[in-house]
Short mmCIF file of C-alpha atoms in Angstrom, two decimals:
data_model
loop_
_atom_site.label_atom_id
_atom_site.label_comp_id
_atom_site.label_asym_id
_atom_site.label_seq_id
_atom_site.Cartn_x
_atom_site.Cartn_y
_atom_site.Cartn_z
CA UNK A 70 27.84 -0.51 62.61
CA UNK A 71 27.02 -4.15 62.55
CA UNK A 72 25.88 -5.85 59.40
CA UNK A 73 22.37 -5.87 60.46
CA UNK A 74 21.36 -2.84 60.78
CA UNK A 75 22.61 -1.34 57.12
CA UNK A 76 20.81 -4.13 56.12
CA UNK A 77 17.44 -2.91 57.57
CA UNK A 78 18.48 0.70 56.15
CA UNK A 79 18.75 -0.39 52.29
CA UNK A 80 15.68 -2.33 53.17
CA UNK A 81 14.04 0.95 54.65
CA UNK A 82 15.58 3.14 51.65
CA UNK A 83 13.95 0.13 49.03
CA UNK A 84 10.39 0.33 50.54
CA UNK A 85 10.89 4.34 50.75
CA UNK A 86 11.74 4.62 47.42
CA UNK A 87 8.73 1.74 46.20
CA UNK A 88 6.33 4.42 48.29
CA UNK A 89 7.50 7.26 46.66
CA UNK A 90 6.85 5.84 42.95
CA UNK A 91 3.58 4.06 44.10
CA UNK A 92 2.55 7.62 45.14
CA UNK A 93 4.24 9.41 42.36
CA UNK A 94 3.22 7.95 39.10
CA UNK A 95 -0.57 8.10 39.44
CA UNK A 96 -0.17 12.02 40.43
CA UNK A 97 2.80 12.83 37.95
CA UNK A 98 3.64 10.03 35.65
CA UNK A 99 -0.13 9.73 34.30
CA UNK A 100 -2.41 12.45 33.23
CA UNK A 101 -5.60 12.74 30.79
CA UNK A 102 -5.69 15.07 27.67
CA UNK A 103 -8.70 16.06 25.68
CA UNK A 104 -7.49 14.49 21.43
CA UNK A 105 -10.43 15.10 18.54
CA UNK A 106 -11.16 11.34 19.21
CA UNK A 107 -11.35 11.70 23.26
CA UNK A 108 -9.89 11.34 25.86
CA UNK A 109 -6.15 9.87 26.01
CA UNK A 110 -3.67 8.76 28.91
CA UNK A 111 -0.13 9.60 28.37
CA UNK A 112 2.53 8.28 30.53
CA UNK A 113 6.00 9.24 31.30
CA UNK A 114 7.51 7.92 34.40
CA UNK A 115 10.66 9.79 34.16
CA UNK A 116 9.75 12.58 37.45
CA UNK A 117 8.26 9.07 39.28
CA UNK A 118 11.92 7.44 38.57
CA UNK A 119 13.53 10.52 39.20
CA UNK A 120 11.77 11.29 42.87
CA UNK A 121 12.32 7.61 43.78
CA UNK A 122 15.87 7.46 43.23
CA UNK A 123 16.36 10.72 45.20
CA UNK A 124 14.18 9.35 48.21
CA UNK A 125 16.17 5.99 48.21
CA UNK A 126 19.23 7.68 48.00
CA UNK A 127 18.40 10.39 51.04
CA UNK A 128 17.23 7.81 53.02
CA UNK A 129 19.94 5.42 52.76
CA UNK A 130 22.65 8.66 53.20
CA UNK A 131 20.87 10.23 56.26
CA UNK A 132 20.90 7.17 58.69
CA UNK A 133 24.23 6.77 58.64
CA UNK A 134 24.79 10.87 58.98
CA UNK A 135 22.50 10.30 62.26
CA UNK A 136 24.59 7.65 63.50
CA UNK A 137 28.22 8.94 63.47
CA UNK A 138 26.40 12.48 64.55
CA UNK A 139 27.51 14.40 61.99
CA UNK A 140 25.63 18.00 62.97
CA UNK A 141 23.64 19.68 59.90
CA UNK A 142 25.32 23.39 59.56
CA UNK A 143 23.38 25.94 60.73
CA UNK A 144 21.61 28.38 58.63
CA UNK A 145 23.73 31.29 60.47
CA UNK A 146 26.90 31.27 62.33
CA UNK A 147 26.75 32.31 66.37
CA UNK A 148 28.45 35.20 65.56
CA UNK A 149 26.19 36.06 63.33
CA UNK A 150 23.50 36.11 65.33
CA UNK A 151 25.67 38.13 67.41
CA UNK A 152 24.63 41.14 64.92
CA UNK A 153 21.06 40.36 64.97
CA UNK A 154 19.74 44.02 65.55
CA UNK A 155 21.29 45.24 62.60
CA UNK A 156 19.47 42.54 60.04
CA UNK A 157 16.62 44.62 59.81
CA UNK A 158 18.61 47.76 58.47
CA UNK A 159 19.95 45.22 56.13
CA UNK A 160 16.70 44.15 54.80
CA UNK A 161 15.72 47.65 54.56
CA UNK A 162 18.40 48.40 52.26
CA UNK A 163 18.50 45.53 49.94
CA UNK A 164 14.88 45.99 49.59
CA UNK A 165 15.28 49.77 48.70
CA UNK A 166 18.17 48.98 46.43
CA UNK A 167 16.57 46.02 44.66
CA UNK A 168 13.94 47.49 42.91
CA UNK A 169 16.22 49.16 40.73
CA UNK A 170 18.28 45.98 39.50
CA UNK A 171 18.30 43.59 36.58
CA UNK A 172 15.63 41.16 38.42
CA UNK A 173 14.04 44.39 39.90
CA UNK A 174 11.19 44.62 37.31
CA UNK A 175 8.08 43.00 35.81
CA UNK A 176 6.28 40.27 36.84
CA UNK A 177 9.26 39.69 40.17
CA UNK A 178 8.29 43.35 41.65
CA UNK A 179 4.68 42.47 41.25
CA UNK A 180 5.67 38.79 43.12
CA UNK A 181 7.95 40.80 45.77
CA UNK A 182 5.08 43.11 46.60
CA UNK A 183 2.45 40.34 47.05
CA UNK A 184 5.64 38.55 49.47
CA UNK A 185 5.25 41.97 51.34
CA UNK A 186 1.88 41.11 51.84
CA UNK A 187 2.55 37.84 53.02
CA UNK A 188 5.56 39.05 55.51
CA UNK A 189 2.42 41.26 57.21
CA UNK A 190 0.30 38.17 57.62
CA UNK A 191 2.98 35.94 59.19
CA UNK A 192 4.45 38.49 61.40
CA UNK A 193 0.56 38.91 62.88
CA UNK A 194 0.11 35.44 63.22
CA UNK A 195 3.70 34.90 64.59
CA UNK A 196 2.25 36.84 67.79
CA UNK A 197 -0.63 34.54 67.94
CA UNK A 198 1.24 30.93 67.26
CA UNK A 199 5.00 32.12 67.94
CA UNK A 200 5.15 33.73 70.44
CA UNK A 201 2.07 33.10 72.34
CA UNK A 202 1.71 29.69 72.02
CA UNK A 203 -1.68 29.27 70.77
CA UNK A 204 -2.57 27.30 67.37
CA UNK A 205 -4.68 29.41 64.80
CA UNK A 206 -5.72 28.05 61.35
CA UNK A 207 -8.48 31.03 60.80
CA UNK A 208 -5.82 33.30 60.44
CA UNK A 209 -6.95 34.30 56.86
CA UNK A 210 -10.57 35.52 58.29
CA UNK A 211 -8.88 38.63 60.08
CA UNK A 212 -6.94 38.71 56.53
CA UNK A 213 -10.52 39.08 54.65
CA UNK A 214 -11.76 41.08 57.23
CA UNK A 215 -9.29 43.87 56.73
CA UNK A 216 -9.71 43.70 52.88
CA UNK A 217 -13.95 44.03 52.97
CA UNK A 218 -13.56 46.69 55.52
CA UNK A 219 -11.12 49.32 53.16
CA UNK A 220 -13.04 47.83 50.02
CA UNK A 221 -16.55 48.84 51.46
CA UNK A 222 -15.62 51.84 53.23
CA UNK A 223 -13.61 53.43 49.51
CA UNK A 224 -16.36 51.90 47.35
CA UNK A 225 -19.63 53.45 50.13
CA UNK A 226 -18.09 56.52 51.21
CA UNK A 227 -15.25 57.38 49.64
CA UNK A 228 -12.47 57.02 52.33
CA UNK A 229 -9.05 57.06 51.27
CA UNK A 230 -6.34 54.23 51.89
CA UNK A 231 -4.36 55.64 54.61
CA UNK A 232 -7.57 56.30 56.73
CA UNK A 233 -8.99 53.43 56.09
CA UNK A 234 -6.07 51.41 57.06
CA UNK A 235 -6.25 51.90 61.00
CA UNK A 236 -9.93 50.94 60.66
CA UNK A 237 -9.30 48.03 59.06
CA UNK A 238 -6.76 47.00 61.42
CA UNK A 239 -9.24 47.87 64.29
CA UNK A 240 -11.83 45.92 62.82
CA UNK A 241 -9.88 42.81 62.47
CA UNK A 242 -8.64 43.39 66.40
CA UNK A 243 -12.19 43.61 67.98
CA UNK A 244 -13.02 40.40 65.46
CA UNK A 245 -9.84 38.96 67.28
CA UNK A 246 -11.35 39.81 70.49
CA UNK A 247 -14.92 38.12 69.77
CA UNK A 248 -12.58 34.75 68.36
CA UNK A 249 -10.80 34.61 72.04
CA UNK A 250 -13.64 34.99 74.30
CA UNK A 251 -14.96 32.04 73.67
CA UNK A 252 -11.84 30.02 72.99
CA UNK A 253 -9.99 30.96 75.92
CA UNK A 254 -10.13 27.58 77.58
CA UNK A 255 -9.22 25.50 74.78
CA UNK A 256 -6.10 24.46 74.35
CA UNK A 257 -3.98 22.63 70.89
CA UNK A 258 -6.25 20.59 68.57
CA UNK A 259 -9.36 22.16 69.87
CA UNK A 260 -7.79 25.64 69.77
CA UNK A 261 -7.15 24.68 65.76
CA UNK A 262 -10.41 23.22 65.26
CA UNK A 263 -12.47 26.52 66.50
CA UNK A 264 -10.37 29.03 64.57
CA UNK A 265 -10.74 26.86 61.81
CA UNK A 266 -14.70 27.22 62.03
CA UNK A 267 -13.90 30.59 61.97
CA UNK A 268 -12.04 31.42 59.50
CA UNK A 269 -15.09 29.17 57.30
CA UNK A 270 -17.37 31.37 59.10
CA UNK A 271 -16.65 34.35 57.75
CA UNK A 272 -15.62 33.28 53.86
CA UNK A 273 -19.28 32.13 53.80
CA UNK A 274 -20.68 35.20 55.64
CA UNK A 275 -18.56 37.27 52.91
CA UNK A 276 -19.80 34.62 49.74
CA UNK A 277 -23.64 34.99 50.62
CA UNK A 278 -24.22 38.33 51.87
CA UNK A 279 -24.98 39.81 48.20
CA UNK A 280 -26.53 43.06 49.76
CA UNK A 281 -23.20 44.08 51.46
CA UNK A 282 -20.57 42.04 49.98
CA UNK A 283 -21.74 41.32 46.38
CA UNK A 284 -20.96 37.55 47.62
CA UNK A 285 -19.32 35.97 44.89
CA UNK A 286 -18.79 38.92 42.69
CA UNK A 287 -16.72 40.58 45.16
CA UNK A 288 -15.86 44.11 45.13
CA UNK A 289 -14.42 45.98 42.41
CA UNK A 290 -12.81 49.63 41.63
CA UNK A 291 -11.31 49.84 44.56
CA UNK A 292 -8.80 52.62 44.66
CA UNK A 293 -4.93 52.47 44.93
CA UNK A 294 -3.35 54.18 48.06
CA UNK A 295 -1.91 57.41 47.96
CA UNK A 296 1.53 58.50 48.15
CA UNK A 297 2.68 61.95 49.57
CA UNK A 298 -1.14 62.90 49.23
CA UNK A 299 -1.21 62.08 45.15
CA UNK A 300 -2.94 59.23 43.60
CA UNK A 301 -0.47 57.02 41.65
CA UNK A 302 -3.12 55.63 39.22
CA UNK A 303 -2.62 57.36 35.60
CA UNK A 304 -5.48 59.66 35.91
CA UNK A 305 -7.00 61.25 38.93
CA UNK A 306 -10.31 60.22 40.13
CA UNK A 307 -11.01 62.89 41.82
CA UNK A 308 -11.72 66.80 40.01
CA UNK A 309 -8.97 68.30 42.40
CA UNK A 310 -6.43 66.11 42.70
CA UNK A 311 -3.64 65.07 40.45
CA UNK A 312 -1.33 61.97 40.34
CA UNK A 313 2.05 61.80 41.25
CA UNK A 314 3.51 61.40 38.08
CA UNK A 315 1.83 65.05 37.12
CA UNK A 316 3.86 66.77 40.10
CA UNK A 317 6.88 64.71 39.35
CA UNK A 318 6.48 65.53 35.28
CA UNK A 319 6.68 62.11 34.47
CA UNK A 320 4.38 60.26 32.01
CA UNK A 321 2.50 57.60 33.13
CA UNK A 322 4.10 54.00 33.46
CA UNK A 323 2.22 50.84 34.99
CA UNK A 324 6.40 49.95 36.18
CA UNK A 325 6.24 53.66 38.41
CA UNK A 326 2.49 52.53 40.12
CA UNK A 327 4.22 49.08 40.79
CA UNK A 328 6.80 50.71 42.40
CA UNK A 329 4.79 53.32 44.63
CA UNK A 330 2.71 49.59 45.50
CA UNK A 331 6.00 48.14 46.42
CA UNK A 332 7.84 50.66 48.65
CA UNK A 333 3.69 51.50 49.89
CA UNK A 334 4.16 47.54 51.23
CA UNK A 335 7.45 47.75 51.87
CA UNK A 336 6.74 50.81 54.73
CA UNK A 337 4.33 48.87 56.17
CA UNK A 338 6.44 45.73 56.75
CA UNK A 339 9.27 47.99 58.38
CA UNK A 340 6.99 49.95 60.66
CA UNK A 341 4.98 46.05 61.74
CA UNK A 342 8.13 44.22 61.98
CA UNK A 343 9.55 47.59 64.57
CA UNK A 344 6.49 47.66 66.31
CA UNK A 345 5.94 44.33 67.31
CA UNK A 346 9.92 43.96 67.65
CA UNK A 347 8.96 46.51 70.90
CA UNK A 348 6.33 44.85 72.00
CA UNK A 349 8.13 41.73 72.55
CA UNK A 350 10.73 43.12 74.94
CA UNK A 351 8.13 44.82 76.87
CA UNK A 352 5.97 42.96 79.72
CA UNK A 353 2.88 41.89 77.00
CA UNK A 354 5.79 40.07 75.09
CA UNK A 355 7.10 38.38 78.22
CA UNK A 356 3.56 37.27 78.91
CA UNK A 357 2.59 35.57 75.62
CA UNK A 358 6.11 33.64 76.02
CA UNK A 359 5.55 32.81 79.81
CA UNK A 360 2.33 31.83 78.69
CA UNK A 361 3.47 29.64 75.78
CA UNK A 362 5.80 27.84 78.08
CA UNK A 363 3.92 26.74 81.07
CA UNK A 364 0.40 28.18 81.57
CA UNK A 365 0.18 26.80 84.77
CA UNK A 366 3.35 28.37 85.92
CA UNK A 367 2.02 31.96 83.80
CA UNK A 368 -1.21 31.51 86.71
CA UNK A 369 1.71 31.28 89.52
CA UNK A 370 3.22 34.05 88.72
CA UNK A 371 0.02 36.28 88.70
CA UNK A 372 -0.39 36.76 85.02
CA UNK A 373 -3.87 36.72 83.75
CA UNK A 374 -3.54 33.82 81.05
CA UNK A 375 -7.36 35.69 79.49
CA UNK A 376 -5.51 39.28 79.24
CA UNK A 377 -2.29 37.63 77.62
CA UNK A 378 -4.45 35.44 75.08
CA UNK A 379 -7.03 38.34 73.98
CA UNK A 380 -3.59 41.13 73.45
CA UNK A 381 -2.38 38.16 71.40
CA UNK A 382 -5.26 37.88 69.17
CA UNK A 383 -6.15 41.10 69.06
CA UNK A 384 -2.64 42.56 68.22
CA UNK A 385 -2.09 39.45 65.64
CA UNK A 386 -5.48 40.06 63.99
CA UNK A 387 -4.97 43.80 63.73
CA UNK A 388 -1.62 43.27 61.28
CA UNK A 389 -3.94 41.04 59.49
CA UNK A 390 -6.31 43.22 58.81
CA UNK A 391 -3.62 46.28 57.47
CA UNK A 392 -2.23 43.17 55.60
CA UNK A 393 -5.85 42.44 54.26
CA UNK A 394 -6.65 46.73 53.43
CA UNK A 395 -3.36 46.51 51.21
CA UNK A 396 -3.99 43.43 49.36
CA UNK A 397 -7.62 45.34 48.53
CA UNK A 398 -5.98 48.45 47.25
CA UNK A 399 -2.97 46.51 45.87
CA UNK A 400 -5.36 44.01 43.35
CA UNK A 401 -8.03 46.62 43.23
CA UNK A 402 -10.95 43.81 43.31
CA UNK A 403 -11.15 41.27 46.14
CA UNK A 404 -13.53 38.58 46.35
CA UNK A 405 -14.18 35.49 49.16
CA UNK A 406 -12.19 32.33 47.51
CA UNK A 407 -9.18 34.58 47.92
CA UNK A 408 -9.48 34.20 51.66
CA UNK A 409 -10.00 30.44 51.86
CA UNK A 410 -8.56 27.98 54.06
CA UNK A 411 -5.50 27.50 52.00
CA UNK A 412 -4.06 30.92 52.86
CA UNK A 413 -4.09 30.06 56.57
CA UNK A 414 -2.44 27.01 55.89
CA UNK A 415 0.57 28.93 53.88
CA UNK A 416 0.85 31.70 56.40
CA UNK A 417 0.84 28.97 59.32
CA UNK A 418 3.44 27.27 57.43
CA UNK A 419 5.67 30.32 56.37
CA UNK A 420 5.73 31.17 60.43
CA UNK A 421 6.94 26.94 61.10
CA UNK A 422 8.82 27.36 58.33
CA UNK A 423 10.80 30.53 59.00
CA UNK A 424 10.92 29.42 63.06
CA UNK A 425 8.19 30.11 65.43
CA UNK A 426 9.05 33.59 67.16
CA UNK A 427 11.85 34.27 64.57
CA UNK A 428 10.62 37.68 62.43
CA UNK A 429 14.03 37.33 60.75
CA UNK A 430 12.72 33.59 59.76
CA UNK A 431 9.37 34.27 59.17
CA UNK A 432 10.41 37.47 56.54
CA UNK A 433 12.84 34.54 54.82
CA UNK A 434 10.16 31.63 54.81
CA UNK A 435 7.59 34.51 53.25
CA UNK A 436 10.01 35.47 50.81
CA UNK A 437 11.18 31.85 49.74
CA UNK A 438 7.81 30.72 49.59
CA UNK A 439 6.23 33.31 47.56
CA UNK A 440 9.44 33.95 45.59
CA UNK A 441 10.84 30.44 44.58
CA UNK A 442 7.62 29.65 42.65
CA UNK A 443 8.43 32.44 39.81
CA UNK A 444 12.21 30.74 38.88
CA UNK A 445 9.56 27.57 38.22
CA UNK A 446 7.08 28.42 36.49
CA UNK A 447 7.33 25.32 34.51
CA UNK A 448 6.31 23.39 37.95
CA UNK A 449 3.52 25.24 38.75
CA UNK A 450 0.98 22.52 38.79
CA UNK A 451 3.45 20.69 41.32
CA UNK A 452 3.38 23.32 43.33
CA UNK A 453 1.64 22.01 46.61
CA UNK A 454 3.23 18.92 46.27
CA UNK A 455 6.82 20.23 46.46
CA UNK A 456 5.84 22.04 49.08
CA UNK A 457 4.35 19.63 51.31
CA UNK A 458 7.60 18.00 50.79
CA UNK A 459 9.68 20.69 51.80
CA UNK A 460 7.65 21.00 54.93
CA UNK A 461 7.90 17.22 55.52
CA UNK A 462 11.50 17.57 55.00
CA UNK A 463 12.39 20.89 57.70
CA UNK A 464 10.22 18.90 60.43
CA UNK A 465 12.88 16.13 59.96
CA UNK A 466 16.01 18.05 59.51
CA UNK A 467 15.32 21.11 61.15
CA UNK A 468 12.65 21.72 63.09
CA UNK A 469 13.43 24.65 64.80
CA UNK A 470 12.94 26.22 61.61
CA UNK A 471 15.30 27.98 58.81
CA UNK A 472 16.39 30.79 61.21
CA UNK A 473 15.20 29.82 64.85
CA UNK A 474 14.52 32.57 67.42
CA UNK A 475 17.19 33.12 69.73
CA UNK A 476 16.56 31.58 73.40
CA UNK A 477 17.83 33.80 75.94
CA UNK A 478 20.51 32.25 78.61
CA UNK A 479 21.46 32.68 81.64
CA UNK A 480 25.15 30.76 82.68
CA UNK A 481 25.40 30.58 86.48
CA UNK A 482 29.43 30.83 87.81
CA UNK A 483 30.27 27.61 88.57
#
């Protein structure tokens, strides 16, 4: 390496690192608290110094790693990946087992469960973005959508979860359906921009429509889902029913109703992640990746790029919506600014985190994401910022994602 260019690098890595504080110290190193005499700044540049030194220090390393092509490991060895089918038994095991260990209880099951929820949303919108192709930052409408439809149809009339939950998924689907009509011929940014309307479309429809929605309020009371036919709440809303725990002869414990919600989630991630594991290797899931490819070359082939697009958005929406039904039954109260643009943003970022048409990296990237922030509590109000740079991060080192889907190959005999 001549002496010129690792001379431009510690230049780069100097400027790099003078960014990073510049950026740093007004958002981390400064902050206002409220004293009996006012207002007072406090200052401690120690993170600012900290962050800097790591960002010279990565940036002066990685450069030279680049040049004598030194190849990051993989996540997951070939042969590994040789074994793929069985990583979902896997998953379903150490998530059966797991409740029931040291870091199985509390405030972690309630965070697992909620990552359960999460794991539904992604895998839904890894149909739309992954595998189909097509960019959708409104993914949290179909989300809310779901949740109203179980909350108004248990608070109105009664309805139970489990029937509720294929109506809620239905709804979302034909809301799906109305989205792709008219998007159909957009393509990329203006594909993003339109779903984005949408998704603001409907969080204000929910906020101001007091008669139906109880806008801001929300909905509350909502009842818990049902498991084996018995409610698992501590007393039995209805005159003829009983609970679980009374058939079981247990006494009541908020840790058993957490762990009815858990394995309740847990079910439905198995059964999504199975069913749209099918519909990939049949023809639809060969159309949404022909049409992610070349949509030009999907035409050639006799595909119908409108059918391909609407099955994508219908069936990613649907999964949404059951996603959406749970989180209603799971919090029992729902209201709008949970279904804001920021939860699109951190499901579209789980699915190009995990790896885009990876469910084994999109169920990692839900867990890590939702998971990692309870072991720092003490970072919470850094929170977005360490993940933007995480995200910044993966797009330079690994773009493909933490567990990329595997391409299929075909070696001609030479």
């Amino acid at each position: 390496m001549r002496d010129t260019t690792k001379i431009k690098i510690i230049k780069d890595a100097f400027i790099a690192a003078a960014v990073t504080a510049v950026l740093t110290i007004p958002m981390i190193g400064m902050r206002l608290k409220v004293e009996s005499t006012g207002l007072a700044l406090y200052k401690d540049f120690t993170w600012p110094i900290i962050a800097a030194l790591v960002v010279f220090v990565v940036r002066l390393v990685l450069p030279f790693v680049l040049i004598r092509k030194v190849s990051i490991p993989t996540l997951w060895s070939q042969k590994a990946a040789d074994y793929k089918k069985w990583w979902l038994g896997a998953f379903v095991v150490l998530a059966l087992v797991w409740p029931f260990t040291p870091l199985g209880g509390g405030a972690m099951l309630t965070a697992v469960t909620m990552a359960m929820i999460y794991i539904l949303l992604a895998l839904g919108l890894n149909i739309i973005v992954g595998y189909a192709g097509l960019l959708d930052l409104g993914h949290a409408a179909f989300y809310a959508i779901g949740a109203y439809t179980y909350a108004l149809l248990n608070v109105n009339f009664g309805i139970g979860f489990w029937y509720a939950l294929p109506l809620a998924g239905i709804t979302a689907a034909l809301f799906g359906i109305l989205l792709g009509f008219p998007v159909l011929r957009l393509r990329g940014d203006y594909l993003a921009i339109v779903t984005l309307g949408f998704g603001e479309i409907v969080r204000i429809m929910l906020n101001n429509w007091d008669s139906v929605t109880h806008g801001p309020d929300g909905i509350n009371n909502i009842s818990k889902p049902t498991l084996f036919g018995f409610e698992i709440t501590k007393q039995a809303r209805a005159e003829d029913s009983s609970t679980l725990w009374q058939v079981l002869g247990l006494d009541y414990s908020s840790v058993y109703q957490q762990l009815a919600l858990y394995f309740i989630g847990l079910l439905l991630v198995v059964i999504a992640a199975f069913l749209i594991n099918r519909l990939v290797r049949m023809p639809i899931g060969r159309a949404w990746e022909a049409l992610r490819e070349d949509e030009i070359a999907c035409r050639s082939l006799a595909l119908n790029p409108t059918m391909i697009k609407l099955t994508a958005f219908s069936l990613g929406s649907m999964f949404a919506g059951f996603a959406g039904a749970f989180y209603a039954a799971f919090l029992g109260s729902i209201t709008p600014d949970s279904f804001g643009f920021i939860e699109s943003a951190i499901i579209l970022s789980i699915v190009v985190l995990g790896g885009m048409g990876s469910q084994r990296g999109v169920i990692l990237a839900a867990l890590a994401l939702t998971l990692l922030p309870e072991f720092a509590r003490g970072f919470a109000e850094y929170r977005m910022l360490v993940f933007g740079a995480v995200m910044v991060l993966m797009m330079l080192w690994r773009p493909q994602g933490l567990w990329p889907a595997s391409r299929r190959r075909v070696e001609l005999p030479s």
